[in-house]
Amino acid sequence: MAQTHHPAGKVCYDQAANDNNKFRCMLKVTGLSLLLGAAALIVILTQLFAPPTSGKSGIPSVYLTEEPAPLARSNGTSSTDGLEFNPLLNNAVLKRATGGIEAQDYPFMHIAIDDPPADLTISVSITADGQKSDWYQLEAPHPESVWLSLNEFAGWQGTVEAVELRLITGETLRIKDLSLHPAAPSRQLRAIVSDLTSFAPWKRAQMNTHTGVAKVASFYPVPLVMSWLLLSLTIYGLIVLFTKRAFSWTDVGMIFLVCWFGLDLIWQKRLTHQVIHSHHTFAGKTTEDKLLAGPDGRLFAFISQVKEHIDSPNARIFVASDDLYRGMRAAYYLYPFNSYWKLGGPQIPDPERMHKGDYVLLLGPTRVLLHRAKGIRRPETKYFPAKLLFNSASGKLIRLQ
Amino acid sequence: MDVLLILLALTLPVLLGGFWLNLLIPATARGRSALVWGHGALMGWIVIAQIMWLLDALDLPLSFTLTGCIVALFILLAAAMTVSAHPRSDAPWQELRVISTMSVAQRALFIFLLCLIAIRVATLGLEVLWRPLFPWDATMHWATKARVWFEHQSLVPFVDKETWLDNPAAGMYTDRHPNYPTTVPLLQVWMNLSIGRWDESLMNLPWLMCLLAMGAAFYGQLRSAEVGPAIAMTFTYFLLSMPLINTHVALAGYADLFLGACYCAALMALHNWVLHRQTWQMVLLVLFAFACVRLKMEGFLWALMLLPGLIVALATRHALLKLVLLASLGLALLIVFRQFAPGSLHPFLQQFTPLSMKGLMGVIKSLFLHANWHLLPYLIAVCAGFALLLPWSVTRKYRGIGTALALSVAAFLFLFLFTVFWMGSANFTGVGRLSIQLMPSIVFLCALLCNETLTRGNVWPARQAASTAT
């Protein structure tokens, strides 16, 4: 805007008005680009990346909460409100027969549970062509309504005979919906949304990489949002080309920023669920109680009991286990006792390097052999005399004699 | 009482570093408050660990009271020197004045991003407070030392397995990596000493502080590099919102986040020293290069990579040519030795392999497919492309930081593509964590290049140009 000889306030007002107009214009252009970019992405996803199907039309959805076909093996009690299921009475497994359907006709599953308890975990298994698949644990913080893309599911092929849900909780559940659906754009989008909003508690591997997806997700979120960004930038380019709008790097930056927000919102949602989960598990507890409540609870309890049988603070303790994680963690929980755990190689050293008074902690499975009369040894060494001090389902503590 | 002690344990390192850097950094520095307290907090944590190491070297017990008193003395000394120095009364408000001159839209964006950062930090803080120690390596060779040193209140030696087996009565301990630097475990010891008990959650709070310090230092150095507040805050948000960095705060216990923060601090100081030749930036560069060495083994390499950056930034064309010839000669000798006398090389250098496609795919997936860095790798790719298009008169000022980072990235790629460590990329057990050590620095360079593009495009209104000139 040209400088004119006005009092300073007028110049500022003109500058501010100009800034506001530019800002509103930028918002309109970037907003339009992003909306049209999103629309384009939806069209591409549903038309070019639709799940492969048999091509048959008019396939009806299959509602597995309704009364099963005669001679089919199913459990759970159907009612008008859905399926009532008591995990305590049915070994936690709900099995519903499908009457034999072709997997490729039904690429989507919907699960809806009424008022699910906080501790509910759901796993899914499919029986197809006489083969039962492994259990897949749902990564869904809100099983009130979850859409699964079954094409990503190992075992979803051929003729599907039954669907099983393993529902771990202490309460009776009302399953409002358990249904299989043919391909449709809306279902595909709902499955993508379910994928993006999935949640699983921290896994050890997440220190190394965060994939951002559930195991049966159709798309990684980053390429998805990157596609949205590219399409939005293309739309923006077309707007610049065919209108009077001048190209501005700020517009490009804002489009990028909004796409980044989109990804970050998904991540923030996951973090929030994680914090709620951690609060539920650990809040208000001492360190010892936290460790007992955590994923190492049983191991920590066992090590606490083991420590009571070690009479010398300077004693050496060898930890032997085929399970790398348990062995490593056991060695850590034994500190400040002097523990030894080796990643790779013999689980305990040669007999001549061990001494009377040393301890050996055997965490099954382990290649170290224990003979109550003769002692312990590796398969290729001689026995070292030893006495069993403590024995539990988690492991054994032995003192060398 | 525990709450007060924890707050004291968290505050002392920040005050220690902050007060001393307050003496070092001039009042006229852009983003001064962020520079002082960001770098100060980071340096304070490193120094606390070194003080504890020194006390042990003098045969004194590890003690919160003793260490705290020494730290408090240094803080008081710095405070006294601050008071007696020429008053800098309006320095803390300088940045606020600059922000107030931004347009309404930019100010709204600034505040919005700050709020997002606050929400993220609060979320991560709650996770750190509630969750006990979780990650693999933390319980394999970091917290193992902290546990033993806290219990014995001294730096009991950790040795390799063979030495441990051969010396049963010598009071030595062992773990997976007994020779790792002592700084990270000492941070956990410091926190536990403050409350007098082993607490697997509270001892991880330094990682949250590291994130905050890194963000503040990052913002401050971007401002020092004449980047406007809105762009600086945007990239600070990018840095602090990346999932893998957040994960290393929430599941604290590794050294990678601290190393990434310190290497970034050193690199930012390198760049701004080359630009403005301010002594305090050189001091920051030296201090944080030393900090890298004290954090993790890779820190040696990253600190070493700063040297070529410095040389390239300062050297004449003639000297550069000599350097390139020297480096080429060194590489040629290495190849010859490897071919004819491999045993004469360091064991690490014998572990070269042909290009590993699995390693390459691991790097590509980790950067572009997985959700570790949001959209940053794509932005990096675009920035790198644009950097080639910008005229030399613009990019020459980035030759120092560009060289240091290019060499670091080359070393990173070499490790995962041409050595036996390709497995660490193929199964994602190493590539992500090593990336954390470099990513903050790369974000900084991206921010500078994006700023060049945005400001050279003359898209800012005149008011923004006026505010960046302050």
JSON list of N, CA, C and O in Angstrom, two decimals, chain B residues 180-197:
[
{"chain": "B", "resi": 180, "resn": "TYR", "atom": "N", "xyz": [30.06, -47.17, 28.73]},
{"chain": "B", "resi": 180, "resn": "TYR", "atom": "CA", "xyz": [29.29, -46.03, 28.26]},
{"chain": "B", "resi": 180, "resn": "TYR", "atom": "C", "xyz": [29.52, -44.83, 29.16]},
{"chain": "B", "resi": 180, "resn": "TYR", "atom": "O", "xyz": [29.79, -44.98, 30.35]},
{"chain": "B", "resi": 181, "resn": "PRO", "atom": "N", "xyz": [29.42, -43.62, 28.63]},
{"chain": "B", "resi": 181, "resn": "PRO", "atom": "CA", "xyz": [29.66, -42.42, 29.45]},
{"chain": "B", "resi": 181, "resn": "PRO", "atom": "C", "xyz": [28.72, -42.35, 30.66]},
{"chain": "B", "resi": 181, "resn": "PRO", "atom": "O", "xyz": [27.63, -42.93, 30.65]},
{"chain": "B", "resi": 182, "resn": "THR", "atom": "N", "xyz": [29.17, -41.62, 31.65]},
{"chain": "B", "resi": 182, "resn": "THR", "atom": "CA", "xyz": [28.47, -41.65, 32.95]},
{"chain": "B", "resi": 182, "resn": "THR", "atom": "C", "xyz": [27.37, -40.60, 33.08]},
{"chain": "B", "resi": 182, "resn": "THR", "atom": "O", "xyz": [26.60, -40.65, 34.04]},
{"chain": "B", "resi": 183, "resn": "THR", "atom": "N", "xyz": [27.27, -39.66, 32.14]},
{"chain": "B", "resi": 183, "resn": "THR", "atom": "CA", "xyz": [26.37, -38.51, 32.33]},
{"chain": "B", "resi": 183, "resn": "THR", "atom": "C", "xyz": [24.92, -38.92, 32.52]},
{"chain": "B", "resi": 183, "resn": "THR", "atom": "O", "xyz": [24.26, -38.49, 33.49]},
{"chain": "B", "resi": 184, "resn": "VAL", "atom": "N", "xyz": [24.38, -39.72, 31.63]},
{"chain": "B", "resi": 184, "resn": "VAL", "atom": "CA", "xyz": [22.95, -40.07, 31.70]},
{"chain": "B", "resi": 184, "resn": "VAL", "atom": "C", "xyz": [22.61, -40.81, 32.99]},
{"chain": "B", "resi": 184, "resn": "VAL", "atom": "O", "xyz": [21.65, -40.44, 33.67]},
{"chain": "B", "resi": 185, "resn": "PRO", "atom": "N", "xyz": [23.34, -41.84, 33.38]},
{"chain": "B", "resi": 185, "resn": "PRO", "atom": "CA", "xyz": [23.00, -42.47, 34.66]},
{"chain": "B", "resi": 185, "resn": "PRO", "atom": "C", "xyz": [23.11, -41.51, 35.84]},
{"chain": "B", "resi": 185, "resn": "PRO", "atom": "O", "xyz": [22.31, -41.59, 36.77]},
{"chain": "B", "resi": 186, "resn": "LEU", "atom": "N", "xyz": [24.06, -40.59, 35.79]},
{"chain": "B", "resi": 186, "resn": "LEU", "atom": "CA", "xyz": [24.22, -39.64, 36.91]},
{"chain": "B", "resi": 186, "resn": "LEU", "atom": "C", "xyz": [23.03, -38.69, 37.01]},
{"chain": "B", "resi": 186, "resn": "LEU", "atom": "O", "xyz": [22.71, -38.22, 38.11]},
{"chain": "B", "resi": 187, "resn": "LEU", "atom": "N", "xyz": [22.39, -38.39, 35.89]},
{"chain": "B", "resi": 187, "resn": "LEU", "atom": "CA", "xyz": [21.18, -37.56, 35.95]},
{"chain": "B", "resi": 187, "resn": "LEU", "atom": "C", "xyz": [20.10, -38.27, 36.76]},
{"chain": "B", "resi": 187, "resn": "LEU", "atom": "O", "xyz": [19.39, -37.66, 37.57]},
{"chain": "B", "resi": 188, "resn": "GLN", "atom": "N", "xyz": [19.97, -39.58, 36.56]},
{"chain": "B", "resi": 188, "resn": "GLN", "atom": "CA", "xyz": [18.99, -40.36, 37.32]},
{"chain": "B", "resi": 188, "resn": "GLN", "atom": "C", "xyz": [19.40, -40.49, 38.78]},
{"chain": "B", "resi": 188, "resn": "GLN", "atom": "O", "xyz": [18.56, -40.44, 39.68]},
{"chain": "B", "resi": 189, "resn": "VAL", "atom": "N", "xyz": [20.70, -40.62, 39.02]},
{"chain": "B", "resi": 189, "resn": "VAL", "atom": "CA", "xyz": [21.19, -40.69, 40.40]},
{"chain": "B", "resi": 189, "resn": "VAL", "atom": "C", "xyz": [20.86, -39.38, 41.12]},
{"chain": "B", "resi": 189, "resn": "VAL", "atom": "O", "xyz": [20.39, -39.39, 42.27]},
{"chain": "B", "resi": 190, "resn": "TRP", "atom": "N", "xyz": [21.09, -38.27, 40.46]},
{"chain": "B", "resi": 190, "resn": "TRP", "atom": "CA", "xyz": [20.81, -36.93, 41.04]},
{"chain": "B", "resi": 190, "resn": "TRP", "atom": "C", "xyz": [19.35, -36.84, 41.48]},
{"chain": "B", "resi": 190, "resn": "TRP", "atom": "O", "xyz": [19.06, -36.41, 42.60]},
{"chain": "B", "resi": 191, "resn": "MET", "atom": "N", "xyz": [18.44, -37.25, 40.61]},
{"chain": "B", "resi": 191, "resn": "MET", "atom": "CA", "xyz": [17.02, -37.15, 40.95]},
{"chain": "B", "resi": 191, "resn": "MET", "atom": "C", "xyz": [16.68, -38.05, 42.12]},
{"chain": "B", "resi": 191, "resn": "MET", "atom": "O", "xyz": [15.90, -37.67, 43.02]},
{"chain": "B", "resi": 192, "resn": "ASN", "atom": "N", "xyz": [17.21, -39.26, 42.14]},
{"chain": "B", "resi": 192, "resn": "ASN", "atom": "CA", "xyz": [16.90, -40.18, 43.23]},
{"chain": "B", "resi": 192, "resn": "ASN", "atom": "C", "xyz": [17.54, -39.73, 44.54]},
{"chain": "B", "resi": 192, "resn": "ASN", "atom": "O", "xyz": [16.96, -39.90, 45.61]},
{"chain": "B", "resi": 193, "resn": "LEU", "atom": "N", "xyz": [18.75, -39.16, 44.46]},
{"chain": "B", "resi": 193, "resn": "LEU", "atom": "CA", "xyz": [19.40, -38.66, 45.68]},
{"chain": "B", "resi": 193, "resn": "LEU", "atom": "C", "xyz": [18.58, -37.54, 46.31]},
{"chain": "B", "resi": 193, "resn": "LEU", "atom": "O", "xyz": [18.56, -37.39, 47.53]},
{"chain": "B", "resi": 194, "resn": "SER", "atom": "N", "xyz": [17.89, -36.77, 45.48]},
{"chain": "B", "resi": 194, "resn": "SER", "atom": "CA", "xyz": [17.14, -35.63, 46.03]},
{"chain": "B", "resi": 194, "resn": "SER", "atom": "C", "xyz": [16.02, -36.09, 46.96]},
{"chain": "B", "resi": 194, "resn": "SER", "atom": "O", "xyz": [15.73, -35.42, 47.95]},
{"chain": "B", "resi": 195, "resn": "ILE", "atom": "N", "xyz": [15.40, -37.22, 46.65]},
{"chain": "B", "resi": 195, "resn": "ILE", "atom": "CA", "xyz": [14.31, -37.70, 47.51]},
{"chain": "B", "resi": 195, "resn": "ILE", "atom": "C", "xyz": [14.76, -38.85, 48.39]},
{"chain": "B", "resi": 195, "resn": "ILE", "atom": "O", "xyz": [13.97, -39.36, 49.19]},
{"chain": "B", "resi": 196, "resn": "GLY", "atom": "N", "xyz": [15.99, -39.27, 48.24]},
{"chain": "B", "resi": 196, "resn": "GLY", "atom": "CA", "xyz": [16.55, -40.28, 49.12]},
{"chain": "B", "resi": 196, "resn": "GLY", "atom": "C", "xyz": [16.03, -41.68, 48.89]},
{"chain": "B", "resi": 196, "resn": "GLY", "atom": "O", "xyz": [16.17, -42.56, 49.74]},
{"chain": "B", "resi": 197, "resn": "ARG", "atom": "N", "xyz": [15.40, -41.92, 47.76]},
{"chain": "B", "resi": 197, "resn": "ARG", "atom": "CA", "xyz": [14.92, -43.27, 47.45]},
{"chain": "B", "resi": 197, "resn": "ARG", "atom": "C", "xyz": [14.90, -43.46, 45.94]},
{"chain": "B", "resi": 197, "resn": "ARG", "atom": "O", "xyz": [14.92, -42.50, 45.18]}
]
